XYZ file of C-alpha atoms in Angstrom:
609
model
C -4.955 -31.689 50.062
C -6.952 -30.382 47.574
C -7.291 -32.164 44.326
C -7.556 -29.282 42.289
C -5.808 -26.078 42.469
C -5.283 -22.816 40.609
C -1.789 -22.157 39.173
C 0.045 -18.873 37.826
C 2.439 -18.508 36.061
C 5.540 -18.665 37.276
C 8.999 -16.322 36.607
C 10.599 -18.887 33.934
C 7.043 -19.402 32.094
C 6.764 -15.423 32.313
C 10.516 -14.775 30.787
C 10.281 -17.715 28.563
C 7.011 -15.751 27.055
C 8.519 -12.450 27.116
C 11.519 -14.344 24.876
C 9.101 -15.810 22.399
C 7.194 -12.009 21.412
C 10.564 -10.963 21.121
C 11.493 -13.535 18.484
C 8.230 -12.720 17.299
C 9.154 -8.920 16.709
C 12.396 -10.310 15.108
C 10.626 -12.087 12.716
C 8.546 -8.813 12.514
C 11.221 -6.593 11.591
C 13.718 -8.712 9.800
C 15.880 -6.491 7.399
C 15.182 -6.492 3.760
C 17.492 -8.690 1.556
C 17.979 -11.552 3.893
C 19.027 -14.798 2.302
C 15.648 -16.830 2.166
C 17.758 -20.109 1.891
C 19.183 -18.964 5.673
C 15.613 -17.648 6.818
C 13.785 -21.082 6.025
C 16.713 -22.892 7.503
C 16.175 -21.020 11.006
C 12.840 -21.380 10.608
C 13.369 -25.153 10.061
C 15.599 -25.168 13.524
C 13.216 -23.096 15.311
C 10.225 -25.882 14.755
C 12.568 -28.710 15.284
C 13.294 -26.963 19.037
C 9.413 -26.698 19.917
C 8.511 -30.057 18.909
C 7.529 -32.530 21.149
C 9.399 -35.781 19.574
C 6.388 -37.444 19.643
C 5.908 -38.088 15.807
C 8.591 -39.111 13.176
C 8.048 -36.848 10.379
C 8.511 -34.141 13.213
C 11.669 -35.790 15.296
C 13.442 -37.471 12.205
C 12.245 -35.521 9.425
C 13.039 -31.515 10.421
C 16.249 -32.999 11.629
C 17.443 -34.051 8.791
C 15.547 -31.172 6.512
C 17.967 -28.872 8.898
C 21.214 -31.222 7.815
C 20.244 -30.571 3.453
C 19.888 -27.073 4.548
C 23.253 -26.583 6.254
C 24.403 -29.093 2.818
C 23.316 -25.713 1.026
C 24.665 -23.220 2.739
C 28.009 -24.886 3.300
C 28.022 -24.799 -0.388
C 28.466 -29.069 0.075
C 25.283 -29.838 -1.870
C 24.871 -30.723 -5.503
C 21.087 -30.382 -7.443
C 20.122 -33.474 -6.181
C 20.193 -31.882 -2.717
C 16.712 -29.531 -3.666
C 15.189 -32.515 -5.093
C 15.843 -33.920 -1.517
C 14.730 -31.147 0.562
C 11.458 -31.102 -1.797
C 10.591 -34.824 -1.094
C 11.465 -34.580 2.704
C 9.621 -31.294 3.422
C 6.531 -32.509 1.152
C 6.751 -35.993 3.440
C 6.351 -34.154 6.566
C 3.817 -31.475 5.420
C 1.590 -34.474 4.634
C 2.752 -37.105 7.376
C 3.692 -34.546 10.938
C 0.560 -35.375 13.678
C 0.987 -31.104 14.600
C 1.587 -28.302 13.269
C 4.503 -27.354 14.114
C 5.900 -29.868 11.922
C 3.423 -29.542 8.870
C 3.886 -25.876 8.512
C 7.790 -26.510 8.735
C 7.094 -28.750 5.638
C 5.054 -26.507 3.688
C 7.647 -23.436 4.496
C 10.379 -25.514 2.853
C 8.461 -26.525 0.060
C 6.890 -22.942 -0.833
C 10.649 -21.523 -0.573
C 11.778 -23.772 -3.129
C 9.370 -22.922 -5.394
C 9.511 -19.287 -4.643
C 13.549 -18.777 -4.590
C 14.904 -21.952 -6.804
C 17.407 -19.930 -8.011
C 18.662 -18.667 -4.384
C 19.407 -22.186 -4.212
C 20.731 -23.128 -7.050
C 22.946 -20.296 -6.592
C 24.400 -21.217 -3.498
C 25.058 -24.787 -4.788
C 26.847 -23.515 -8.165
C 28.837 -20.191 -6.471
C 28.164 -20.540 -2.694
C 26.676 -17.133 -2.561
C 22.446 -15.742 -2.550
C 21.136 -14.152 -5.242
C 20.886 -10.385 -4.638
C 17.134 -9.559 -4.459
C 17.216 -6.300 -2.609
C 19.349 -3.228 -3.266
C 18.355 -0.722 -0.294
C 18.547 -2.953 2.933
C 17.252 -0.412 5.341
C 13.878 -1.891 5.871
C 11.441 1.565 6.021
C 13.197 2.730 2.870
C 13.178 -0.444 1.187
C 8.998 -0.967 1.621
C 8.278 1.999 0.725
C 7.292 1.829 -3.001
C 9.070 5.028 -4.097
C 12.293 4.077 -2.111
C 11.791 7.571 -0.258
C 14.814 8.362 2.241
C 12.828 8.047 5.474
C 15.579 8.240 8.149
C 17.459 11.015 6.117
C 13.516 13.403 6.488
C 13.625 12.109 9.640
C 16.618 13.432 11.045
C 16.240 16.579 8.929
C 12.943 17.057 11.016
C 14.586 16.819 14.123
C 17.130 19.299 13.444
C 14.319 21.583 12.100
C 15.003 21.865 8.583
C 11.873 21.176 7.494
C 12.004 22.798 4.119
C 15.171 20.537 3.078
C 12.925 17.560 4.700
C 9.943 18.292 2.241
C 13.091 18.586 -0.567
C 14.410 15.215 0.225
C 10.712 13.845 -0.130
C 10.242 15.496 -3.301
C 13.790 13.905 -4.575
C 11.355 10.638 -4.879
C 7.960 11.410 -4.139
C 6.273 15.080 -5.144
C 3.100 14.484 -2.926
C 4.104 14.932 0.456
C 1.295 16.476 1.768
C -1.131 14.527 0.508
C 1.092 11.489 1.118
C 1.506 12.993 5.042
C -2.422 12.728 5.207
C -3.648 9.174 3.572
C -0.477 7.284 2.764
C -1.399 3.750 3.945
C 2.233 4.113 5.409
C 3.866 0.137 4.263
C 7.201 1.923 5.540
C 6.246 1.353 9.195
C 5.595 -2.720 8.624
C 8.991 -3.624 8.946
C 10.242 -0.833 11.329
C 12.921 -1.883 13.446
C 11.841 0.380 16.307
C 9.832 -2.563 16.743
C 12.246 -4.497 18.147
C 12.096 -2.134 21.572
C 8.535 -1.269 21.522
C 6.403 -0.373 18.095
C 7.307 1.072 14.993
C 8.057 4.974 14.664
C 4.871 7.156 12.959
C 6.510 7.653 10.152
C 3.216 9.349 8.223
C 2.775 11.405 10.977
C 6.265 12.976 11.199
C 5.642 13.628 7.242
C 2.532 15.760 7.499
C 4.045 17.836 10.524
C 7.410 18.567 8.766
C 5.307 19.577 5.560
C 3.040 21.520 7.716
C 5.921 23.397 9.628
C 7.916 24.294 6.191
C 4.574 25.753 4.670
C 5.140 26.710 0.594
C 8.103 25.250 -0.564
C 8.493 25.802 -4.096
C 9.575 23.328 -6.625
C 13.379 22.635 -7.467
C 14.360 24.326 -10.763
C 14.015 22.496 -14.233
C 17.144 21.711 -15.930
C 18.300 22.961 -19.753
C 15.482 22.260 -22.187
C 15.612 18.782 -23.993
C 12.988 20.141 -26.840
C 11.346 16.904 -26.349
C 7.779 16.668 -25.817
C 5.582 14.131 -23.876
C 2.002 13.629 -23.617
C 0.691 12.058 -20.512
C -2.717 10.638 -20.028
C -4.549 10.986 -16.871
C -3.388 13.854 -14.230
C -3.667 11.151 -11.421
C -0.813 10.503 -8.667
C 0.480 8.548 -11.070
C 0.405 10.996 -14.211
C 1.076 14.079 -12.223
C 4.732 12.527 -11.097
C 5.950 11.579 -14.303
C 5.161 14.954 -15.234
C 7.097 16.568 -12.163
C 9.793 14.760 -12.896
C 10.166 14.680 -16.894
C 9.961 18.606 -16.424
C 13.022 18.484 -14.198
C 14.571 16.830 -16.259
C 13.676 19.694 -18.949
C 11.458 17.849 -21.126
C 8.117 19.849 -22.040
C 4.846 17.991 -20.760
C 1.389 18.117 -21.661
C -0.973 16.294 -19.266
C -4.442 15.599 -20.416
C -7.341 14.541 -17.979
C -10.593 13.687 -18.816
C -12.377 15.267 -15.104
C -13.025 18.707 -14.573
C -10.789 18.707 -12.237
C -6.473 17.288 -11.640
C -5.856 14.739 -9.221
C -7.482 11.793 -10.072
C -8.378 9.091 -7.383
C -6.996 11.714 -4.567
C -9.650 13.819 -5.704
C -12.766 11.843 -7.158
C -12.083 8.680 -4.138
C -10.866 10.579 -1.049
C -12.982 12.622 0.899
C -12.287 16.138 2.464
C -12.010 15.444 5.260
C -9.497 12.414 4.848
C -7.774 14.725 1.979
C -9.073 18.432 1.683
C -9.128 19.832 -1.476
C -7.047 22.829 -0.925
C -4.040 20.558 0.316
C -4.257 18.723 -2.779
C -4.626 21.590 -5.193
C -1.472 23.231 -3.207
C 0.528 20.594 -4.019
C -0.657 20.047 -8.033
C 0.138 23.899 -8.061
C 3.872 23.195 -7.148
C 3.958 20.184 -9.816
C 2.515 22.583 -12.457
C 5.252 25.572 -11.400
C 8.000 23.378 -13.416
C 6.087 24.363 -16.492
C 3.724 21.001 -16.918
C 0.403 21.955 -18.752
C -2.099 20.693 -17.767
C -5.754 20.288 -19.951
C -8.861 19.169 -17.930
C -12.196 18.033 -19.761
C -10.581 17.017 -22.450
C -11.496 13.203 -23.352
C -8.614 11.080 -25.086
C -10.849 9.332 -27.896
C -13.274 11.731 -28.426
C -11.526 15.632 -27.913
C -8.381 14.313 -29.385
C -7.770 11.089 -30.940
C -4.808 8.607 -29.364
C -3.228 7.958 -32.931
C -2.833 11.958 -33.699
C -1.574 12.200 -29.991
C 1.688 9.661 -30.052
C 1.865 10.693 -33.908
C 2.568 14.812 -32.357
C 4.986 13.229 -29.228
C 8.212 12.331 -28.629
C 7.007 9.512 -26.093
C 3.191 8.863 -24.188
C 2.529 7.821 -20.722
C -0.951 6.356 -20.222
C -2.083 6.447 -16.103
C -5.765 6.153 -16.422
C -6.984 5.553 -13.300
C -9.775 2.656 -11.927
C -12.528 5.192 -12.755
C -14.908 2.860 -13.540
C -16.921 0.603 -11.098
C -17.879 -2.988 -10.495
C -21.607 -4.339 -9.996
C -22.753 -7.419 -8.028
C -24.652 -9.026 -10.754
C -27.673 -9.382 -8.398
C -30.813 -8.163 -9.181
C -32.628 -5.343 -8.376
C -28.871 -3.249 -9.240
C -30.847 -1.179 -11.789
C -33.522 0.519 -9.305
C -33.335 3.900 -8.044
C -31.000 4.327 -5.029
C -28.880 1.892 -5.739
C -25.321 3.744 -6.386
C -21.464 2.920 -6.442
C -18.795 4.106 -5.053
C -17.188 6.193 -7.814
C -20.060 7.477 -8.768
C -20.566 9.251 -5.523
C -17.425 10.153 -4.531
C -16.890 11.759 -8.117
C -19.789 14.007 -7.066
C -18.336 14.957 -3.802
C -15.148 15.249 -5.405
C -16.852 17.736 -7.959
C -18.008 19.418 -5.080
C -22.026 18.304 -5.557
C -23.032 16.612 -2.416
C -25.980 14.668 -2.562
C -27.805 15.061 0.510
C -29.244 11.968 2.748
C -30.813 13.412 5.232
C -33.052 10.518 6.893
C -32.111 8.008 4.729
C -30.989 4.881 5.232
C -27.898 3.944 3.883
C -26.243 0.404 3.281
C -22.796 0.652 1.839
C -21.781 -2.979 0.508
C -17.635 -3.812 0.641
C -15.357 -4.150 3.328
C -12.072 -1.582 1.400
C -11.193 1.611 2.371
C -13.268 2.960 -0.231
C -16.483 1.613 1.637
C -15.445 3.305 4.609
C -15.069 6.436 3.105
C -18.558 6.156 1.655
C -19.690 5.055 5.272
C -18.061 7.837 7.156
C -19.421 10.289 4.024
C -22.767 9.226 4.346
C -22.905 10.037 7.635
C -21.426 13.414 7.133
C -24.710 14.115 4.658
C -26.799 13.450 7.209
C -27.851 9.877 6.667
C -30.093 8.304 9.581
C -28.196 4.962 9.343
C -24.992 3.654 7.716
C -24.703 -0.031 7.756
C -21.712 -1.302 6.128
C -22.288 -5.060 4.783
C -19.877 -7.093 4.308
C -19.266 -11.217 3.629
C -16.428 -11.793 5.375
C -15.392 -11.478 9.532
C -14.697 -7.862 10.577
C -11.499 -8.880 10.619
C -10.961 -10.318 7.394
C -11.972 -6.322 6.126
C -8.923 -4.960 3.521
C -9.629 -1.380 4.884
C -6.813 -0.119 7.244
C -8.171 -1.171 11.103
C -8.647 2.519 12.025
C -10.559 3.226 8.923
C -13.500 0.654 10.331
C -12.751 1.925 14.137
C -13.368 5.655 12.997
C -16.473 4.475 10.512
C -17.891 2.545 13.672
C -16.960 5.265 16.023
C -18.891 7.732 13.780
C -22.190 5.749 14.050
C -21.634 3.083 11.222
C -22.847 -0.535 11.620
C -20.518 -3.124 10.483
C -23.076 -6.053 9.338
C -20.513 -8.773 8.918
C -20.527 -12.437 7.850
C -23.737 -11.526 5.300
C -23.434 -11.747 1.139
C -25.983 -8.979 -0.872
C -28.338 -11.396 -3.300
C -30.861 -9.131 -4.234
C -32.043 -5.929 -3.926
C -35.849 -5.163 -3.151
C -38.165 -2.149 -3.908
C -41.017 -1.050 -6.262
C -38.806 1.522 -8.681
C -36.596 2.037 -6.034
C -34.787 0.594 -3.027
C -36.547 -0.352 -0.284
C -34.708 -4.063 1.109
C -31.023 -5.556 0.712
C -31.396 -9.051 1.104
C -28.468 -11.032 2.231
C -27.423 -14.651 2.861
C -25.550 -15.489 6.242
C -22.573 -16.539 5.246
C -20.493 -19.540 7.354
C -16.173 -19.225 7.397
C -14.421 -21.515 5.421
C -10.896 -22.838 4.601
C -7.717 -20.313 3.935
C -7.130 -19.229 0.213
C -3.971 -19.097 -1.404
C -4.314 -15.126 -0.298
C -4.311 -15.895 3.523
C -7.903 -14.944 3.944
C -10.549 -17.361 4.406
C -13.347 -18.179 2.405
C -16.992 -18.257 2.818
C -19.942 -19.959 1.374
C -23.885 -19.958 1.971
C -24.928 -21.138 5.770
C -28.295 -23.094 6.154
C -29.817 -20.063 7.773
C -32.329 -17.890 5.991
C -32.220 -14.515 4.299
C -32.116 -11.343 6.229
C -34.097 -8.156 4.703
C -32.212 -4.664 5.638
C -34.481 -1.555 4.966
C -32.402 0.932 2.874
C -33.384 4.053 0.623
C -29.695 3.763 -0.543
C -27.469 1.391 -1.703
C -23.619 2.004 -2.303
C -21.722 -0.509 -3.884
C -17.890 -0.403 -3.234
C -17.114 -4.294 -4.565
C -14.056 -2.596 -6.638
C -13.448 -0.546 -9.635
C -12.024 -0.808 -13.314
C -9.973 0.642 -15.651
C -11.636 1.758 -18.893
C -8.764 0.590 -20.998
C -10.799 -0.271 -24.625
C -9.873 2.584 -26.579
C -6.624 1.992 -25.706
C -6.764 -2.229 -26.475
C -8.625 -0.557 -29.956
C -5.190 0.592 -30.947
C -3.527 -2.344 -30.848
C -2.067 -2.461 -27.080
C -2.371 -5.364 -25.038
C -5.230 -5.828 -22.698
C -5.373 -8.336 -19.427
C -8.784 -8.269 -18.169
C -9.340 -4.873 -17.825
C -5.989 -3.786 -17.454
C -3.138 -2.910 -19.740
C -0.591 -5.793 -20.149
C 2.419 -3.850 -20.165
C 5.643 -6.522 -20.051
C 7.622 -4.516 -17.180
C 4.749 -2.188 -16.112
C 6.517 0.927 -17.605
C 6.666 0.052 -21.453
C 5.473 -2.358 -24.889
C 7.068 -4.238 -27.028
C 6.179 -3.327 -30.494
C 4.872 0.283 -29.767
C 7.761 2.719 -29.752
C 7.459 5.660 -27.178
C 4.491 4.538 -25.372
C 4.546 4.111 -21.583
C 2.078 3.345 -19.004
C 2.144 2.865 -15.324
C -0.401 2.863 -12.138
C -3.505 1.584 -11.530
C -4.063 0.902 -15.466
C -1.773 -1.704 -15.691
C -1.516 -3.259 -11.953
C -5.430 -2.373 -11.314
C -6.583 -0.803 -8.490
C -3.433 0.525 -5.827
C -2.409 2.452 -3.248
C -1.569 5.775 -3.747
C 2.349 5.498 -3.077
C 2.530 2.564 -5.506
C 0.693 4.833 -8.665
C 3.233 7.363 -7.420
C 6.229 4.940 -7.875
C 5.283 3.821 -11.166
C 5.122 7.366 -12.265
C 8.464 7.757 -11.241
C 10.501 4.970 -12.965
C 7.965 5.447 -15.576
C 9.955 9.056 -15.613
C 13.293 7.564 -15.644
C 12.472 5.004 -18.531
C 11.101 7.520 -20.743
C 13.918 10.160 -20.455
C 16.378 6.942 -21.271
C 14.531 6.309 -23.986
C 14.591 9.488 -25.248
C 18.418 9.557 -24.915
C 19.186 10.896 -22.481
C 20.436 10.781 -18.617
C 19.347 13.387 -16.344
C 19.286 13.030 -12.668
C 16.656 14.031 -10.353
C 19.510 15.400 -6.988
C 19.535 17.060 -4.127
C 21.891 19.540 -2.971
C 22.174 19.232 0.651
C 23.790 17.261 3.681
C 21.608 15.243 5.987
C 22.543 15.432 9.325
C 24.895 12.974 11.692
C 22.571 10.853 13.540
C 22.394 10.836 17.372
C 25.020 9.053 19.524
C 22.378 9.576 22.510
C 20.760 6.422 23.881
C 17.329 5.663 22.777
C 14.996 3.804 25.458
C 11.764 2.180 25.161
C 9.195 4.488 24.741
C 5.408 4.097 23.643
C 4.557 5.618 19.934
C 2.645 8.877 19.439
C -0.409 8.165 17.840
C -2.078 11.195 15.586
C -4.937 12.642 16.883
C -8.577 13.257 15.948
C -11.602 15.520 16.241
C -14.060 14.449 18.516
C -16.490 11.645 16.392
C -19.489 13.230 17.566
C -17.827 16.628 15.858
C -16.304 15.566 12.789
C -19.375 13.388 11.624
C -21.693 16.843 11.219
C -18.580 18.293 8.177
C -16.047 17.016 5.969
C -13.422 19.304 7.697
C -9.895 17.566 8.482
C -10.736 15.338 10.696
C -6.646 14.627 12.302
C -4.440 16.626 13.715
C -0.859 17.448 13.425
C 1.661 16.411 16.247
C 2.515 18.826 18.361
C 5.987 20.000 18.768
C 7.080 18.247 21.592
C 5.575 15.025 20.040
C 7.310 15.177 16.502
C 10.608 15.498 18.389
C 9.786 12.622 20.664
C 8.455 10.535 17.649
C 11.543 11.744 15.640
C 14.399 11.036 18.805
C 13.107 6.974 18.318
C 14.233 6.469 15.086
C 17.099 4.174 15.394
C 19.218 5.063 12.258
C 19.046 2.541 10.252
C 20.898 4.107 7.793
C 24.064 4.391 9.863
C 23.784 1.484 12.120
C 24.284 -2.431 11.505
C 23.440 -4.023 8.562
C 20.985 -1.674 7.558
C 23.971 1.028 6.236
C 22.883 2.154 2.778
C 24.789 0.438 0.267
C 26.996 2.634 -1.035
C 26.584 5.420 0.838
C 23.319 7.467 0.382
C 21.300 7.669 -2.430
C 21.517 11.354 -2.914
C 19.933 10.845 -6.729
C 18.250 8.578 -9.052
């Protein structure tokens, strides 16, 4: 016989892999609000099953780590018990030959730090400490706590203008939010147990785009309160909406020429176009908001004589300022950020780079919409450089497949040191960069390699390291600054200044869209408490009785998109809307959540806030 052969895999392997992705997707989807004393302690069982025995730490140690943990939640343990699972787990993170036991160490010992009082509470009252109201996991990630399953269903039935309604109950962009939402809903999707999560964006945009105009609910009895709010951002622009519903009068003030901050000077048309977004402003202003554009808080109107002539002030600057290198050569002639030219396509001046070369530096989402914008004003080459792994990019994955598609060169693994010209950009030079160890942040560092420096020819440079919040004026009056960013104590209001409010990207930097949105809505709630008084943003409608029908694996729908040789000559809308017989697939997957197993709203429904 043969001394070698070649194997495959056989049936048990097979199902025994099959069984592991599927405790994988477990993990994946895990409901909101578990008990993270419970969680590590399955975790803690799960690496004591795969290990080999080999070691001690591994055989003795996660055995016994698993006996303090059942201590806990037999509510048997006393304090000394954490002080016990601390020494044991920090023993076999440093001790256990594999990983399997190490990272069991380090899980235990990052828990305790992270939930002490989870387990303190189940040694003093034998219960967890409530950490999440709204278990149903798509409703519970999203930051504005929208009712996902209840639009959902409403889109299945067809009722899309009640589905746009129900959106609006927490979030008064859905349009916009239907287009560029970076979706955090879908991450813990349960559909994922069967096959992948539903497309929860998608089903937004085509129930907003099947209802067409739907006007604004009606404003309740006037308050004859007034509040300013600075900066007619996502942010700004929902605290508005929703003070005005609550009959309060509202003056906005923004700085730009034009409303819509960041969703009109940072996304481009044909991510976001313009008429979308002014539809929906219009609907926010129809509840009576006023709104006053060019007009510069500081210089057009001073702060003081503003929260002197208000009943309360929300500040929601956006990150309209940008960040440099700090390598030289940033001063020469082609060498532009981010902001800076996306405000002028925003403003509707295009530059126009016809033939030139173009070297966008960052790996966000904001570089790739500079990328994929460059191309679209006729730029000869894009090359986006970045100093991490393709990978290791913070821009959603189809953001860099659509820039790359689109004729965009991802130049990875290489750090910008200087840039080269005589008066005006002519070389980036960059320093190969080697991978190094994982930060605290999951993503691994890099430093120098011993290789030498490459010269890219460019005509223009785009720098999209970050932004910043131009926050002085407002630290000049006294509020407290972090950085760059107001230091607000709950991110709504101050201690010390009476009637002032803030919220967004001015106080947690620079966000996601549905996040500024979120703080502009409890920013809302706090200011009309603080006013005294307790009006309630409703709806007045049923949702309907989910679907006893049996739902069987079935693959996602997945939006479309123009052709990239077509949608990289114009900044037209670039996706398309799911058809009809897609939406109700997309729609018939959702599993109900909020009728079905643990995931039952608490209390019923949250029909208002």
């Amino acid at each position: 016989m043969a001394k070698l052969s070649l194997t495959n895999k056989s049936s048990d392997t097979l199902e025994l892999e099959f069984l592991s992705k599927y405790v994988s997707s477990s993990l994946f989807a895990a409901q909101q609000g578990l008990c993270p004393v419970d969680s590590v302690a399955s975790f803690v069982r799960l690496c004591l099953s795969h290990s080999c025995g080999k070691c001690t730490p591994c055989r003795v140690g996660l055995k016994k780590l698993g006996e303090l943990y059942d201590r806990i939640l037999d509510g048997e343990a006393d304090e000394s018990d954490i002080q016990l699972i601390e020494t044991t787990a920090q023993v076999i993170a440093d001790s256990a030959d594999c990983a399997i036991g190490y990272t069991a160490g380090e899980m235990a010992l990052r828990s305790v730090k992270a939930f002490r009082d989870d387990y303190e509470s189940h040694i003093k009252s034998n219960h967890c400490v409530s950490r999440q109201e709204q278990p149903v996991p798509c409703s519970s990630l999203c930051p504005a706590q929208v009712d996902i399953p209840g639009y959902i269903a409403l889109t299945q039935a067809g009722r899309y203008a009640d589905a746009v309604r129900l959106i609006r109950k927490d979030n008064p962009f859905p349009s916009v939010c239907g287009l560029i939402c970076e979706h955090p809903c879908e991450e813990g999707c349960r559909r994922s147990l069967v096959d992948d999560a539903i497309n929860i964006r998608g089903i937004k945009r085509y129930a907003v785009e099947k209802a067409g105009y739907v006007p604004a609910d009606k404003c309740g009895e006037k308050t004859g309160k007034h509040i300013s709010v600075i900066g007619a951002g996502p942010s700004g622009l929902t605290a508005a909406y929703y003070l005005a519903l609550m009959g309060h009068d509202v003056d906005v003030y923004e700085k730009r020429k034009y409303p819509g901050g960041m969703l009109r000077y940072g996304i481009p048309d044909y991510r976001l176009p313009e008429k979308t977004l002014t539809d929906e402003i219009n609907v926010i202003l129809e509840t009576g908001v006023k709104l006053h554009t060019e007009t510069d808080i500081g210089k057009d109107i001073t702060f003081e004589s503003l929260v002197s002539g208000s009943d309360a002030v929300y500040i929601s600057i956006g990150a309209h300022s940008e960040k440099s290198l700090r390598i030289p050569g940033e001063d020469l002639e082609g060498v532009t950020s981010a902001v800076q030219l996306l405000r002028k396509i925003g403003d509707g001046e295009k530059p126009d780079f016809t033939g030139k070369k173009v070297a966008v530096v960052g790996g966000g989402n904001v570089a790739m919409d500079c990328a994929r914008s460059s191309v679209r004003l006729g730029a000869e080459s894009v090359s986006i450089v970045y100093r991490r792994r393709q990978e290791d990019m913070t821009a959603l994955p189809e953001e860099v497949e659509g820039a790359i598609a689109e004729g965009c060169e991802v130049v990875s693994m290489m750090a910008p040191v200087r840039v080269e010209g005589e008066g005006r950009a002519q070389y980036l030079v960059c320093q190969p960069q080697i991978i190094g160890k994982i930060g605290r942040d999951g993503r691994p560092g890099v430093s120098a390699a011993d290789l030498p420096e490459v010269k890219l020819d460019v005509d223009i440079v785009i720098v999209a390291v970050g932004q910043a919040i131009e926050s002085k004026s407002f630290g000049d009056y006294g509020l407290p600054l972090k950085w760059d960013t107001i230091a607000s104590t709950d991110e709504c209001d101050f201690d010390g200044f009476d009637g002032i409010f803030c919220g967004g990207d001015c106080v947690t930097g620079p966000a996601t869209v549905i996040k500024a949105i979120a703080a502009g809505k409890v920013a809302a709630r706090n200011i009309d408490t603080y006013l005294g008084f307790d009006r309630e943003i409703t709806i007045d409608f049923d949702i309907p009785s989910p679907s006893l029908l049996d739902r069987p694996a079935c693959g996602r729908v997945k939006m479309k998109e123009r052709a990239a040789d077509e949608r990289k000559n114009d900044f037209t809308l670039m996706e398309y809307c799911m058809t009809d017989e897609e939406a109700k697939q997309e729609c018939s997957r959702c599993l109900g959540c909020d009728h079905f197993g643990y995931g039952k709203f608490r209390g019923g429904r949250c029909l208002k806030w």
